[in-house]
Amino acid sequence: PRPILLTRHGESQDNVRGRIGGDAALSEAGELYKKKLANFVGKRLKSERAASIWTSTLQRTILTASPIVGFPKIQWRALDEINAGVCDGMTYEEIKKNMPEEYESRKKDKLRYRYPRGESYLDVIQRLEPVIIELERQRAPVVVISHQAVLRALYAYFADRPLQEIPHIEVPLHTIIEIQMGVTGVQEKRYKLMD
Ligand code: G3H
């Protein structure tokens, strides 16, 4: 059975500053992760000639994929991080202080809350449909390098987690979640490449 490897991009400069959204490059730790990931993928998919690497269109995922060689890379806009609209580039502290109503309504219903001029988790789940159809169709392994909110939704689909849980699922940085779909159901392994 073919594995699907899910990972977030390496830590970004915005992750370090606690800013959401944006299109930042990698931090020093993120730079280290991209090398470890390439090494892991090279070994894990050594004889898998038809495997492919899927990223978002944001540079933190493209940079994370950059040292992986020998496999085609495909960029999907549908794998871009949840669009935080007017809150893009802010910290959670700043949202709480400057837009307290927004902060509260998101806290009350994180699944349905839509950022002004941005997206909700439900929007993200909907735009992932073509990605999921294509993933289901693949016969070869796929490495998906994306973002926290998007990977929560993808993981929930494969691990059969309920909708309400999606915005709260833990998808840590610098960790690979390997999903194997076999006849007996879905199996999962995690590889933590860095602390
Ligand atoms: O920038 C967005 C984060 O990756 C999503 O985190 O939905 O828990 O705020 P959150």
PDB file of N, CA, C and O in Angstrom, residues 64-102:
ATOM      1  N   THR A  64      10.804  24.478   1.816  1.00  0.00           N
ATOM      2  CA  THR A  64      10.945  23.235   2.576  1.00  0.00           C
ATOM      3  C   THR A  64      11.153  22.049   1.637  1.00  0.00           C
ATOM      4  O   THR A  64      11.905  21.126   1.936  1.00  0.00           O
ATOM      5  N   ALA A  65      10.513  22.102   0.469  1.00  0.00           N
ATOM      6  CA  ALA A  65      10.642  21.007  -0.504  1.00  0.00           C
ATOM      7  C   ALA A  65      11.937  21.093  -1.300  1.00  0.00           C
ATOM      8  O   ALA A  65      12.360  20.101  -1.904  1.00  0.00           O
ATOM      9  N   SER A  66      12.593  22.273  -1.299  1.00  0.00           N
ATOM     10  CA  SER A  66      13.664  22.518  -2.267  1.00  0.00           C
ATOM     11  C   SER A  66      14.813  21.503  -2.252  1.00  0.00           C
ATOM     12  O   SER A  66      15.300  21.138  -3.324  1.00  0.00           O
ATOM     13  N   PRO A  67      15.274  20.994  -1.100  1.00  0.00           N
ATOM     14  CA  PRO A  67      16.385  20.029  -1.189  1.00  0.00           C
ATOM     15  C   PRO A  67      15.964  18.603  -1.553  1.00  0.00           C
ATOM     16  O   PRO A  67      16.824  17.739  -1.697  1.00  0.00           O
ATOM     17  N   ILE A  68      14.660  18.363  -1.703  1.00  0.00           N
ATOM     18  CA  ILE A  68      14.215  17.023  -2.105  1.00  0.00           C
ATOM     19  C   ILE A  68      14.412  16.912  -3.616  1.00  0.00           C
ATOM     20  O   ILE A  68      13.881  17.727  -4.365  1.00  0.00           O
ATOM     21  N   VAL A  69      15.202  15.929  -4.047  1.00  0.00           N
ATOM     22  CA  VAL A  69      15.464  15.809  -5.480  1.00  0.00           C
ATOM     23  C   VAL A  69      14.990  14.449  -6.005  1.00  0.00           C
ATOM     24  O   VAL A  69      14.845  13.500  -5.245  1.00  0.00           O
ATOM     25  N   GLY A  70      14.720  14.417  -7.295  1.00  0.00           N
ATOM     26  CA  GLY A  70      14.388  13.152  -7.933  1.00  0.00           C
ATOM     27  C   GLY A  70      12.902  12.871  -8.044  1.00  0.00           C
ATOM     28  O   GLY A  70      12.510  11.832  -8.578  1.00  0.00           O
ATOM     29  N   PHE A  71      12.065  13.779  -7.557  1.00  0.00           N
ATOM     30  CA  PHE A  71      10.620  13.578  -7.666  1.00  0.00           C
ATOM     31  C   PHE A  71       9.979  14.848  -8.212  1.00  0.00           C
ATOM     32  O   PHE A  71      10.415  15.946  -7.882  1.00  0.00           O
ATOM     33  N   PRO A  72       8.929  14.703  -9.007  1.00  0.00           N
ATOM     34  CA  PRO A  72       8.243  15.903  -9.488  1.00  0.00           C
ATOM     35  C   PRO A  72       7.567  16.649  -8.335  1.00  0.00           C
ATOM     36  O   PRO A  72       7.116  16.027  -7.368  1.00  0.00           O
ATOM     37  N   LYS A  73       7.527  17.975  -8.470  1.00  0.00           N
ATOM     38  CA  LYS A  73       6.897  18.820  -7.452  1.00  0.00           C
ATOM     39  C   LYS A  73       5.707  19.540  -8.066  1.00  0.00           C
ATOM     40  O   LYS A  73       5.807  20.074  -9.170  1.00  0.00           O
ATOM     41  N   ILE A  74       4.626  19.542  -7.342  1.00  0.00           N
ATOM     42  CA  ILE A  74       3.403  20.181  -7.827  1.00  0.00           C
ATOM     43  C   ILE A  74       2.938  21.198  -6.789  1.00  0.00           C
ATOM     44  O   ILE A  74       2.884  20.882  -5.589  1.00  0.00           O
ATOM     45  N   GLN A  75       2.641  22.417  -7.245  1.00  0.00           N
ATOM     46  CA  GLN A  75       2.129  23.456  -6.339  1.00  0.00           C
ATOM     47  C   GLN A  75       0.609  23.541  -6.466  1.00  0.00           C
ATOM     48  O   GLN A  75       0.094  23.642  -7.565  1.00  0.00           O
ATOM     49  N   TRP A  76      -0.063  23.512  -5.300  1.00  0.00           N
ATOM     50  CA  TRP A  76      -1.526  23.639  -5.258  1.00  0.00           C
ATOM     51  C   TRP A  76      -1.899  24.884  -4.451  1.00  0.00           C
ATOM     52  O   TRP A  76      -1.520  24.987  -3.287  1.00  0.00           O
ATOM     53  N   ARG A  77      -2.691  25.761  -5.058  1.00  0.00           N
ATOM     54  CA  ARG A  77      -3.250  26.867  -4.259  1.00  0.00           C
ATOM     55  C   ARG A  77      -4.177  26.358  -3.173  1.00  0.00           C
ATOM     56  O   ARG A  77      -4.301  26.953  -2.108  1.00  0.00           O
ATOM     57  N   ALA A  78      -4.823  25.238  -3.478  1.00  0.00           N
ATOM     58  CA  ALA A  78      -5.750  24.655  -2.492  1.00  0.00           C
ATOM     59  C   ALA A  78      -5.020  24.193  -1.232  1.00  0.00           C
ATOM     60  O   ALA A  78      -5.660  23.941  -0.213  1.00  0.00           O
ATOM     61  N   LEU A  79      -3.679  24.087  -1.301  1.00  0.00           N
ATOM     62  CA  LEU A  79      -2.913  23.701  -0.099  1.00  0.00           C
ATOM     63  C   LEU A  79      -2.393  24.920   0.668  1.00  0.00           C
ATOM     64  O   LEU A  79      -1.712  24.772   1.682  1.00  0.00           O
ATOM     65  N   ASP A  80      -2.716  26.125   0.201  1.00  0.00           N
ATOM     66  CA  ASP A  80      -2.284  27.344   0.924  1.00  0.00           C
ATOM     67  C   ASP A  80      -2.953  27.417   2.307  1.00  0.00           C
ATOM     68  O   ASP A  80      -4.051  26.897   2.508  1.00  0.00           O
ATOM     69  N   GLU A  81      -2.303  28.102   3.226  1.00  0.00           N
ATOM     70  CA  GLU A  81      -2.826  28.221   4.599  1.00  0.00           C
ATOM     71  C   GLU A  81      -4.171  28.940   4.603  1.00  0.00           C
ATOM     72  O   GLU A  81      -4.490  29.706   3.677  1.00  0.00           O
ATOM     73  N   ILE A  82      -4.966  28.704   5.623  1.00  0.00           N
ATOM     74  CA  ILE A  82      -6.239  29.406   5.812  1.00  0.00           C
ATOM     75  C   ILE A  82      -5.975  30.904   5.655  1.00  0.00           C
ATOM     76  O   ILE A  82      -4.984  31.424   6.170  1.00  0.00           O
ATOM     77  N   ASN A  83      -6.844  31.568   4.886  1.00  0.00           N
ATOM     78  CA  ASN A  83      -6.677  32.995   4.631  1.00  0.00           C
ATOM     79  C   ASN A  83      -7.260  33.772   5.817  1.00  0.00           C
ATOM     80  O   ASN A  83      -8.470  33.732   6.055  1.00  0.00           O
ATOM     81  N   ALA A  84      -6.392  34.470   6.524  1.00  0.00           N
ATOM     82  CA  ALA A  84      -6.824  35.186   7.730  1.00  0.00           C
ATOM     83  C   ALA A  84      -7.358  36.589   7.415  1.00  0.00           C
ATOM     84  O   ALA A  84      -7.621  37.381   8.329  1.00  0.00           O
ATOM     85  N   GLY A  85      -7.529  36.891   6.139  1.00  0.00           N
ATOM     86  CA  GLY A  85      -8.172  38.149   5.727  1.00  0.00           C
ATOM     87  C   GLY A  85      -7.542  39.366   6.373  1.00  0.00           C
ATOM     88  O   GLY A  85      -6.331  39.557   6.297  1.00  0.00           O
ATOM     89  N   VAL A  86      -8.358  40.200   7.018  1.00  0.00           N
ATOM     90  CA  VAL A  86      -7.845  41.439   7.617  1.00  0.00           C
ATOM     91  C   VAL A  86      -6.870  41.155   8.764  1.00  0.00           C
ATOM     92  O   VAL A  86      -6.154  42.056   9.195  1.00  0.00           O
ATOM     93  N   CYS A  87      -6.848  39.936   9.270  1.00  0.00           N
ATOM     94  CA  CYS A  87      -5.945  39.596  10.387  1.00  0.00           C
ATOM     95  C   CYS A  87      -4.593  39.056   9.901  1.00  0.00           C
ATOM     96  O   CYS A  87      -3.708  38.781  10.723  1.00  0.00           O
ATOM     97  N   ASP A  88      -4.440  38.900   8.595  1.00  0.00           N
ATOM     98  CA  ASP A  88      -3.184  38.386   8.055  1.00  0.00           C
ATOM     99  C   ASP A  88      -2.007  39.221   8.553  1.00  0.00           C
ATOM    100  O   ASP A  88      -2.041  40.451   8.483  1.00  0.00           O
ATOM    101  N   GLY A  89      -1.006  38.570   9.062  1.00  0.00           N
ATOM    102  CA  GLY A  89       0.189  39.265   9.539  1.00  0.00           C
ATOM    103  C   GLY A  89       0.129  39.698  10.996  1.00  0.00           C
ATOM    104  O   GLY A  89       1.104  40.225  11.532  1.00  0.00           O
ATOM    105  N   MET A  90      -1.013  39.485  11.649  1.00  0.00           N
ATOM    106  CA  MET A  90      -1.130  39.876  13.058  1.00  0.00           C
ATOM    107  C   MET A  90      -0.753  38.719  13.990  1.00  0.00           C
ATOM    108  O   MET A  90      -0.729  37.563  13.583  1.00  0.00           O
ATOM    109  N   THR A  91      -0.481  39.050  15.253  1.00  0.00           N
ATOM    110  CA  THR A  91      -0.328  38.019  16.275  1.00  0.00           C
ATOM    111  C   THR A  91      -1.704  37.816  16.926  1.00  0.00           C
ATOM    112  O   THR A  91      -2.584  38.677  16.801  1.00  0.00           O
ATOM    113  N   TYR A  92      -1.884  36.681  17.625  1.00  0.00           N
ATOM    114  CA  TYR A  92      -3.165  36.453  18.321  1.00  0.00           C
ATOM    115  C   TYR A  92      -3.406  37.527  19.381  1.00  0.00           C
ATOM    116  O   TYR A  92      -4.538  37.952  19.596  1.00  0.00           O
ATOM    117  N   GLU A  93      -2.329  37.965  20.014  1.00  0.00           N
ATOM    118  CA  GLU A  93      -2.418  39.059  21.005  1.00  0.00           C
ATOM    119  C   GLU A  93      -2.996  40.328  20.382  1.00  0.00           C
ATOM    120  O   GLU A  93      -3.867  40.982  20.957  1.00  0.00           O
ATOM    121  N   GLU A  94      -2.480  40.666  19.201  1.00  0.00           N
ATOM    122  CA  GLU A  94      -2.955  41.874  18.512  1.00  0.00           C
ATOM    123  C   GLU A  94      -4.419  41.753  18.112  1.00  0.00           C
ATOM    124  O   GLU A  94      -5.183  42.720  18.219  1.00  0.00           O
ATOM    125  N   ILE A  95      -4.817  40.568  17.668  1.00  0.00           N
ATOM    126  CA  ILE A  95      -6.232  40.377  17.298  1.00  0.00           C
ATOM    127  C   ILE A  95      -7.103  40.551  18.539  1.00  0.00           C
ATOM    128  O   ILE A  95      -8.119  41.252  18.519  1.00  0.00           O
ATOM    129  N   LYS A  96      -6.663  39.949  19.646  1.00  0.00           N
ATOM    130  CA  LYS A  96      -7.430  40.020  20.895  1.00  0.00           C
ATOM    131  C   LYS A  96      -7.587  41.472  21.342  1.00  0.00           C
ATOM    132  O   LYS A  96      -8.656  41.891  21.792  1.00  0.00           O
ATOM    133  N   LYS A  97      -6.516  42.244  21.212  1.00  0.00           N
ATOM    134  CA  LYS A  97      -6.511  43.616  21.690  1.00  0.00           C
ATOM    135  C   LYS A  97      -7.258  44.561  20.740  1.00  0.00           C
ATOM    136  O   LYS A  97      -8.056  45.396  21.176  1.00  0.00           O
ATOM    137  N   ASN A  98      -6.997  44.421  19.442  1.00  0.00           N
ATOM    138  CA  ASN A  98      -7.552  45.378  18.477  1.00  0.00           C
ATOM    139  C   ASN A  98      -8.911  44.974  17.914  1.00  0.00           C
ATOM    140  O   ASN A  98      -9.660  45.823  17.439  1.00  0.00           O
ATOM    141  N   MET A  99      -9.215  43.680  17.916  1.00  0.00           N
ATOM    142  CA  MET A  99     -10.484  43.202  17.355  1.00  0.00           C
ATOM    143  C   MET A  99     -11.092  42.179  18.301  1.00  0.00           C
ATOM    144  O   MET A  99     -11.258  41.016  17.932  1.00  0.00           O
ATOM    145  N   PRO A 100     -11.441  42.616  19.528  1.00  0.00           N
ATOM    146  CA  PRO A 100     -11.886  41.653  20.547  1.00  0.00           C
ATOM    147  C   PRO A 100     -13.126  40.853  20.142  1.00  0.00           C
ATOM    148  O   PRO A 100     -13.239  39.671  20.505  1.00  0.00           O
ATOM    149  N   GLU A 101     -14.041  41.476  19.370  1.00  0.00           N
ATOM    150  CA  GLU A 101     -15.258  40.724  18.973  1.00  0.00           C
ATOM    151  C   GLU A 101     -14.893  39.586  18.039  1.00  0.00           C
ATOM    152  O   GLU A 101     -15.470  38.496  18.123  1.00  0.00           O
ATOM    153  N   GLU A 102     -13.964  39.887  17.128  1.00  0.00           N
ATOM    154  CA  GLU A 102     -13.525  38.840  16.204  1.00  0.00           C
ATOM    155  C   GLU A 102     -12.871  37.698  16.986  1.00  0.00           C
ATOM    156  O   GLU A 102     -13.160  36.529  16.749  1.00  0.00           O
TER     157      GLU A 102
END
